[in-house]
CSV table of C-alpha atoms in Angstrom, one decimal:
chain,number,residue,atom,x,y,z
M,1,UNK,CA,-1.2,-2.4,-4.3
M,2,UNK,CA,-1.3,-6.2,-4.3
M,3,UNK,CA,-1.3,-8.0,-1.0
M,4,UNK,CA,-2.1,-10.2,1.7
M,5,UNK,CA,-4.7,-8.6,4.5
M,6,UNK,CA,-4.9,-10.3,8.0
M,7,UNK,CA,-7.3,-9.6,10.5
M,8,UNK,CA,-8.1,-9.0,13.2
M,9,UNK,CA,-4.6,-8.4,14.2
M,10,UNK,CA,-5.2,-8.8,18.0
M,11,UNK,CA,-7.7,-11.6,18.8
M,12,UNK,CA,-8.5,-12.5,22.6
M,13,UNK,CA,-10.6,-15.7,22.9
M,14,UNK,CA,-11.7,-17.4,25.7
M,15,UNK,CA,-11.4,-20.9,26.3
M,16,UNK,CA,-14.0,-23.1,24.9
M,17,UNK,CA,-14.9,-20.6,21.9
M,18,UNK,CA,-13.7,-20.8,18.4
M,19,UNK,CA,-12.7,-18.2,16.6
M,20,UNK,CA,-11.9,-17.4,12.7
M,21,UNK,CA,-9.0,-15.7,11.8
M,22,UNK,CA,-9.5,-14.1,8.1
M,23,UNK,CA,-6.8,-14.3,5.1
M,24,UNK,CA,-7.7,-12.3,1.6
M,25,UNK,CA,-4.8,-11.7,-1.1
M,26,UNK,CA,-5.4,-10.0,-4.5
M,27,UNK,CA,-2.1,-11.1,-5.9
M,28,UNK,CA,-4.3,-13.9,-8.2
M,29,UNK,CA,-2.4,-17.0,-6.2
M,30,UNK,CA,-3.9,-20.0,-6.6
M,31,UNK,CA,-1.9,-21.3,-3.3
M,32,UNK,CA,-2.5,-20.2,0.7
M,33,UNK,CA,-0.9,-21.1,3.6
M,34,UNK,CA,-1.8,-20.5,7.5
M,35,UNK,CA,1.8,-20.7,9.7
M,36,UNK,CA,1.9,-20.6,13.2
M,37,UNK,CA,4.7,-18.7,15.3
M,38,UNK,CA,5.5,-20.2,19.0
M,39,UNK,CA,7.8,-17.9,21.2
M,40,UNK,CA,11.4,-19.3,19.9
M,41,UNK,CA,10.4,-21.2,17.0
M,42,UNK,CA,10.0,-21.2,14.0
M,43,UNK,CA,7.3,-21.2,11.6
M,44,UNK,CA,5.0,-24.3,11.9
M,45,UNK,CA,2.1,-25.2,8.6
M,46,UNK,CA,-1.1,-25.8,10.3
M,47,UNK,CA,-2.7,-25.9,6.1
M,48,UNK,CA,-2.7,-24.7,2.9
M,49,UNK,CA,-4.3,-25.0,-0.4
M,50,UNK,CA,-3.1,-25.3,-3.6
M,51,UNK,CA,-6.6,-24.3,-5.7
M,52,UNK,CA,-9.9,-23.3,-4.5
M,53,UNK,CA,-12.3,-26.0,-2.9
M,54,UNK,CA,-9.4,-28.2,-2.1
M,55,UNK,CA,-7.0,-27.8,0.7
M,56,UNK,CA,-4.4,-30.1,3.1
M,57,UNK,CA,-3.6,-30.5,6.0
M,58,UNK,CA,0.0,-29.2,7.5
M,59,UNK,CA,2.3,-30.7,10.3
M,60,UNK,CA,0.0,-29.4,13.4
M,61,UNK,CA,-3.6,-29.5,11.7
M,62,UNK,CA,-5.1,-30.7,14.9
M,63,UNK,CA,-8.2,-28.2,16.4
M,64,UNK,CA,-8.1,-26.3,13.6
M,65,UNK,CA,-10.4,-26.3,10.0
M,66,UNK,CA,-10.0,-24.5,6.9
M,67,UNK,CA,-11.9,-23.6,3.8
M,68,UNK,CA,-11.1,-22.1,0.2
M,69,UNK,CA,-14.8,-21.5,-1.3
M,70,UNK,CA,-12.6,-18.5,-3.6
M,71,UNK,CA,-9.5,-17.9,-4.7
M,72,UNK,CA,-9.0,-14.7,-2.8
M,73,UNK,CA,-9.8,-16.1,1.0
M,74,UNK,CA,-8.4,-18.7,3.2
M,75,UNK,CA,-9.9,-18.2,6.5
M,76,UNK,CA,-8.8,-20.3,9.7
M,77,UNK,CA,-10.7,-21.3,12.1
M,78,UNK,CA,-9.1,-22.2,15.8
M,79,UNK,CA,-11.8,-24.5,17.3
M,80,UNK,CA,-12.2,-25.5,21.0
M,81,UNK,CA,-9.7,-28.6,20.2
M,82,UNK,CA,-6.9,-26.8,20.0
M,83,UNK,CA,-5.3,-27.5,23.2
M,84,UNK,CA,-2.9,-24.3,23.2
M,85,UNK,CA,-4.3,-21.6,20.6
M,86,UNK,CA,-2.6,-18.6,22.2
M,87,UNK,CA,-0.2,-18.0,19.6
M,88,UNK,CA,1.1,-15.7,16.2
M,89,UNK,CA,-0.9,-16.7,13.2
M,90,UNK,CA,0.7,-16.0,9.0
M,91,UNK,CA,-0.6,-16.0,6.4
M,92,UNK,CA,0.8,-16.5,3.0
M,93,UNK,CA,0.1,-17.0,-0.8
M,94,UNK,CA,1.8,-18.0,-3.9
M,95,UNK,CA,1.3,-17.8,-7.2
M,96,UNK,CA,2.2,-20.6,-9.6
M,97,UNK,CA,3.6,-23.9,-9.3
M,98,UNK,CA,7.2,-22.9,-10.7
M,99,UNK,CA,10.0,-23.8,-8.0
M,100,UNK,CA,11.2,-20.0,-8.3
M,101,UNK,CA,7.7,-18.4,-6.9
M,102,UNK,CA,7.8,-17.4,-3.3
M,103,UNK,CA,5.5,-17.2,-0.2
M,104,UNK,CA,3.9,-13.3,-0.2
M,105,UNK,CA,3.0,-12.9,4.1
M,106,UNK,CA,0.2,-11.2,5.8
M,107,UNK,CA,1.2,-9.2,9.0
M,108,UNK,CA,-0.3,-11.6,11.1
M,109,UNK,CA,-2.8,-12.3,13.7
M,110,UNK,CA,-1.6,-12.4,17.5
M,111,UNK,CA,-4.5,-15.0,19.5
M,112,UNK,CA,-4.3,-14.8,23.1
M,113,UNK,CA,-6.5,-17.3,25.0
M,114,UNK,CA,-7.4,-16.3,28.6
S,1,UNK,CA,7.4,-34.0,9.0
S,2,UNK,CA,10.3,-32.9,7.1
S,3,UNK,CA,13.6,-31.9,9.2
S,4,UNK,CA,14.9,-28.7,8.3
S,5,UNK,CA,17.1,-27.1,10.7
S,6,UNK,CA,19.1,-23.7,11.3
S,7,UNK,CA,21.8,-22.9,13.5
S,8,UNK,CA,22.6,-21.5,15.4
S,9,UNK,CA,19.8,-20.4,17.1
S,10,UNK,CA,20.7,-16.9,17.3
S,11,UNK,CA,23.8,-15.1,17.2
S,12,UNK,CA,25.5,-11.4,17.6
S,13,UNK,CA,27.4,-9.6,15.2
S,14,UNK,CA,29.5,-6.3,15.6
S,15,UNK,CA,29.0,-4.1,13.4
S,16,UNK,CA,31.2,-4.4,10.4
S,17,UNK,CA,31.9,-8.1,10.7
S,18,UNK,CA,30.7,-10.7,8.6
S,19,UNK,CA,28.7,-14.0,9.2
S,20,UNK,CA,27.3,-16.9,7.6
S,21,UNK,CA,24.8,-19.4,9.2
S,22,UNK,CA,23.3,-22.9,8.1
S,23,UNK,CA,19.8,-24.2,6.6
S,24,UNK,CA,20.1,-28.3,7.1
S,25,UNK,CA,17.0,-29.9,4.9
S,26,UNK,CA,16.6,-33.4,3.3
S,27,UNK,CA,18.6,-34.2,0.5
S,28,UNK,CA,16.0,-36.3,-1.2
S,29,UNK,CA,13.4,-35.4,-3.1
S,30,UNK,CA,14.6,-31.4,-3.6
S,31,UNK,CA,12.7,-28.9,-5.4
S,32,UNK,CA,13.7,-26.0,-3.6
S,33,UNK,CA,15.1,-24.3,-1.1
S,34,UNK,CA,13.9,-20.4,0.1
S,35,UNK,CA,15.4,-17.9,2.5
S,36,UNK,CA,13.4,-15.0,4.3
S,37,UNK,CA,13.9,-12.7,6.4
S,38,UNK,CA,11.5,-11.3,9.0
S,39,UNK,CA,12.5,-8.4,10.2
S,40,UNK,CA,10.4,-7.1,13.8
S,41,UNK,CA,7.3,-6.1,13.5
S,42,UNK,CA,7.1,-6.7,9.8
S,43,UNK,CA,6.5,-9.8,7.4
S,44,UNK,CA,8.9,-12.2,6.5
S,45,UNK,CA,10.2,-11.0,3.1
S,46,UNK,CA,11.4,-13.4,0.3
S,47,UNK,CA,15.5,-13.4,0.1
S,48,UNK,CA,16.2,-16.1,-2.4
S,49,UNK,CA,14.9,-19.0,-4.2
S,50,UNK,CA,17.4,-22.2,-4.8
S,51,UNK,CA,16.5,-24.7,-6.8
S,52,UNK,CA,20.0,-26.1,-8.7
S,53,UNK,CA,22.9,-27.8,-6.8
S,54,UNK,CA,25.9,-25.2,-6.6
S,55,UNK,CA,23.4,-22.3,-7.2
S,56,UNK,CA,25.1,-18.9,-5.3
S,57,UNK,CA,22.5,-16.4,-5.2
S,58,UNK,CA,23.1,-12.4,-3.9
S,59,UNK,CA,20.9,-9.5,-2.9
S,60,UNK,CA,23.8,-6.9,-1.6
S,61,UNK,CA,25.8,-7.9,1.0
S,62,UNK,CA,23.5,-11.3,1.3
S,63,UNK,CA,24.5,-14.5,-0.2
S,64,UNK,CA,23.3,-17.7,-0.5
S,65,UNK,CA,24.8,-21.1,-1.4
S,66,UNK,CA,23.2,-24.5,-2.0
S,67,UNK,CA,24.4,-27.9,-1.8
S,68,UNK,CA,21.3,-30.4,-2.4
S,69,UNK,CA,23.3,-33.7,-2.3
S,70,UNK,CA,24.5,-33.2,1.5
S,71,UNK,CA,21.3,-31.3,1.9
S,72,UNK,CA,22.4,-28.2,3.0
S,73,UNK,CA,22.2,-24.1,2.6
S,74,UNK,CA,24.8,-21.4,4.0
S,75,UNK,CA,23.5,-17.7,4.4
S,76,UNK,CA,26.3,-14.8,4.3
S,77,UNK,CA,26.1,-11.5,5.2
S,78,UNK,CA,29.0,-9.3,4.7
S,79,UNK,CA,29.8,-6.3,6.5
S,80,UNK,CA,26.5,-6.5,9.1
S,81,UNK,CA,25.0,-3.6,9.4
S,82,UNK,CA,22.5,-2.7,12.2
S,83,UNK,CA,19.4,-3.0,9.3
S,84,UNK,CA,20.5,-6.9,8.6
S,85,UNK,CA,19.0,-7.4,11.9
S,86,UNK,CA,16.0,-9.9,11.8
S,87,UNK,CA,15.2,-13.7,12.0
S,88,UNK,CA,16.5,-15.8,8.7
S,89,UNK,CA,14.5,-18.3,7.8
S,90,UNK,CA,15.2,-21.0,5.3
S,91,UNK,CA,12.0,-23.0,3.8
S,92,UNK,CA,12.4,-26.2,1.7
S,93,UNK,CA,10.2,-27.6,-0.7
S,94,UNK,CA,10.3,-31.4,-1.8
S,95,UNK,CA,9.1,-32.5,-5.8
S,96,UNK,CA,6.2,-33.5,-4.4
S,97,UNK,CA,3.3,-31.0,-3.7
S,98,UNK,CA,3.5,-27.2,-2.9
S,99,UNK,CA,4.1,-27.9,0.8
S,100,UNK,CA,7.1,-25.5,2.2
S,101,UNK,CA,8.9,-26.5,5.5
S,102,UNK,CA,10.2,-24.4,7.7
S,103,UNK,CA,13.5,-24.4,10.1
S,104,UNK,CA,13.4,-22.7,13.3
S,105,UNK,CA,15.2,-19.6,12.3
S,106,UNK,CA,18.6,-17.9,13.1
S,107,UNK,CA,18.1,-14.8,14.9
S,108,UNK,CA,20.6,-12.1,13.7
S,109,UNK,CA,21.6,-8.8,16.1
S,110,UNK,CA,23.9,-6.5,15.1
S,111,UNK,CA,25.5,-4.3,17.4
S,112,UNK,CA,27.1,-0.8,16.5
C-alpha cells in the first residue's frame, strides 16, 4: 500500500541536542511538507519542497533545516535553535501541481524536550 | 503569513442535529481551498478540494460551499453522528506556489 511513514513516533530530546525526524512516501509526489501541531492550534508549515534538491521555507522555519536529496524522503531536522521543539510533528506529500491534488499525512512524530 | 481562520473554535453537537462552521481565507490570489478532517489518533484525511466560486461539494452527510470573492468556506454536517467527531480543518492555497495554509481548526464533539 502507498503511504507516508513517520518515525520515530515518540522522540524525547534533551535540550541542546538536535534531532532528525524521518519522512519517506512511495506515492511518487514530487511535493513534502513538515507541519507542526501546538496544543490548541492548528497546523503550522515549518517547510516543504516542491521537487527534489530544492525546498522553502514555511511560516515558523526558524531552528529547524531540511533536505530533499530524493524524491521519496524529506527528513527534518530540529536543531538546538529551536527555542520550544516539544511539539506534534506531520508530514505530508502531494502529487502534482493540479489545484484538485490533496496533502496524503504521516501519523506523526510526538517531540518532547526535557 | 496568510490569515485563514475557522470558528468557532470548537463546538458540541447532539446527536442528530446538524451544524455548519466557517473557513475565512484571503480572497486574493485563490487557487484553492481544502478541507480535512483529523480524526484522534489518526491522520488528517482529505474532505474536499475547492477551487471554483459557488462550488458545493458532498461526501455523505458533509458538505462544502465556497465563496472566493468574500473569501470564505462553510462546512455542513447533517444529522451528526458520534463518528463525525474530529478536528476540521480548512487549508488554502494562493496561485502562487504549492504552499497550503492552515486555519486553526474547528473541533467537532458529538454527543449521543
Amino acid at each position: 500500500d502507498g503511504g507516508i511513514t513517520q518515525s520515530p513516533k515518540y522522540l524525547f530530546r534533551k535540550e541542546g541536542q538536535n534531532v532528525t525526524l524521518s519522512c519517506e512516501q512511495n506515492l511518487n509526489h514530487d511535493a513534502m511538507y513538515w507541519y507542526r501541531q501546538d496544543p490548541g492550534q492548528g497546523l503550522r508549515l515549518i517547510y516543504y519542497s516542491q521537487i527534489v534538491n530544492d525546498f522553502q521555507k514555511g511560516d515558523i522555519a526558524e531552528g529547524y533545516s531540511v533536505s530533499r536529496e530524493k524524491k521519496e524522503s524529506f527528513p527534518l531536522t530540529v536543531t538546538s535553535a529551536q527555542k520550544n521543539p516539544t511539539a506534534f510533528y506531520l508530514c505530508a506529500s502531494k502529487g502534482g501541481d493540479s489545484g484538485a491534488n490533496v496533502l496524503t499525512f504521516g501519523a506523526g512524530s510526538r517531540l518532547t524536550v526535557l | 503569513i496568510l490569515n485563514v481562520e475557522q470558528s468557532p473554535q470548537s463546538l458540541h453537537v447532539q446527536e442528530g442535529d446538524s451544524t455548519n462552521f466557517t473557513c475565512s481565507f484571503p480572497s486574493s490570489n485563490f487557487y484553492a481551498l481544502h478541507w480535512y478532517r483529523w480524526e484522534t489518533a489518526k491522520s488528517p484525511e482529505a474532505l474536499f478540494v475547492m477551487t471554483l466560486n459557488g462550488d458545493e461539494k458532498k461526501k455523505g452527510r458533509i458538505s462544502a460551499t465556497l465563496n472566493t470573492k468574500e473569501g470564505y468556506s462553510y462546512l455542513y454536517i447533517k444529522g451528526s453522528q458520534p463518528e463525525d467527531s474530529a478536528t476540521y480543518l480548512c487549508a488554502f492555497r494562493k496561485a502562487a506556489g504549492n504552499k497550503l495554509t492552515f486555519g486553526g481548526g474547528t473541533r467537532v464533539l458529538v454527543k449521543p
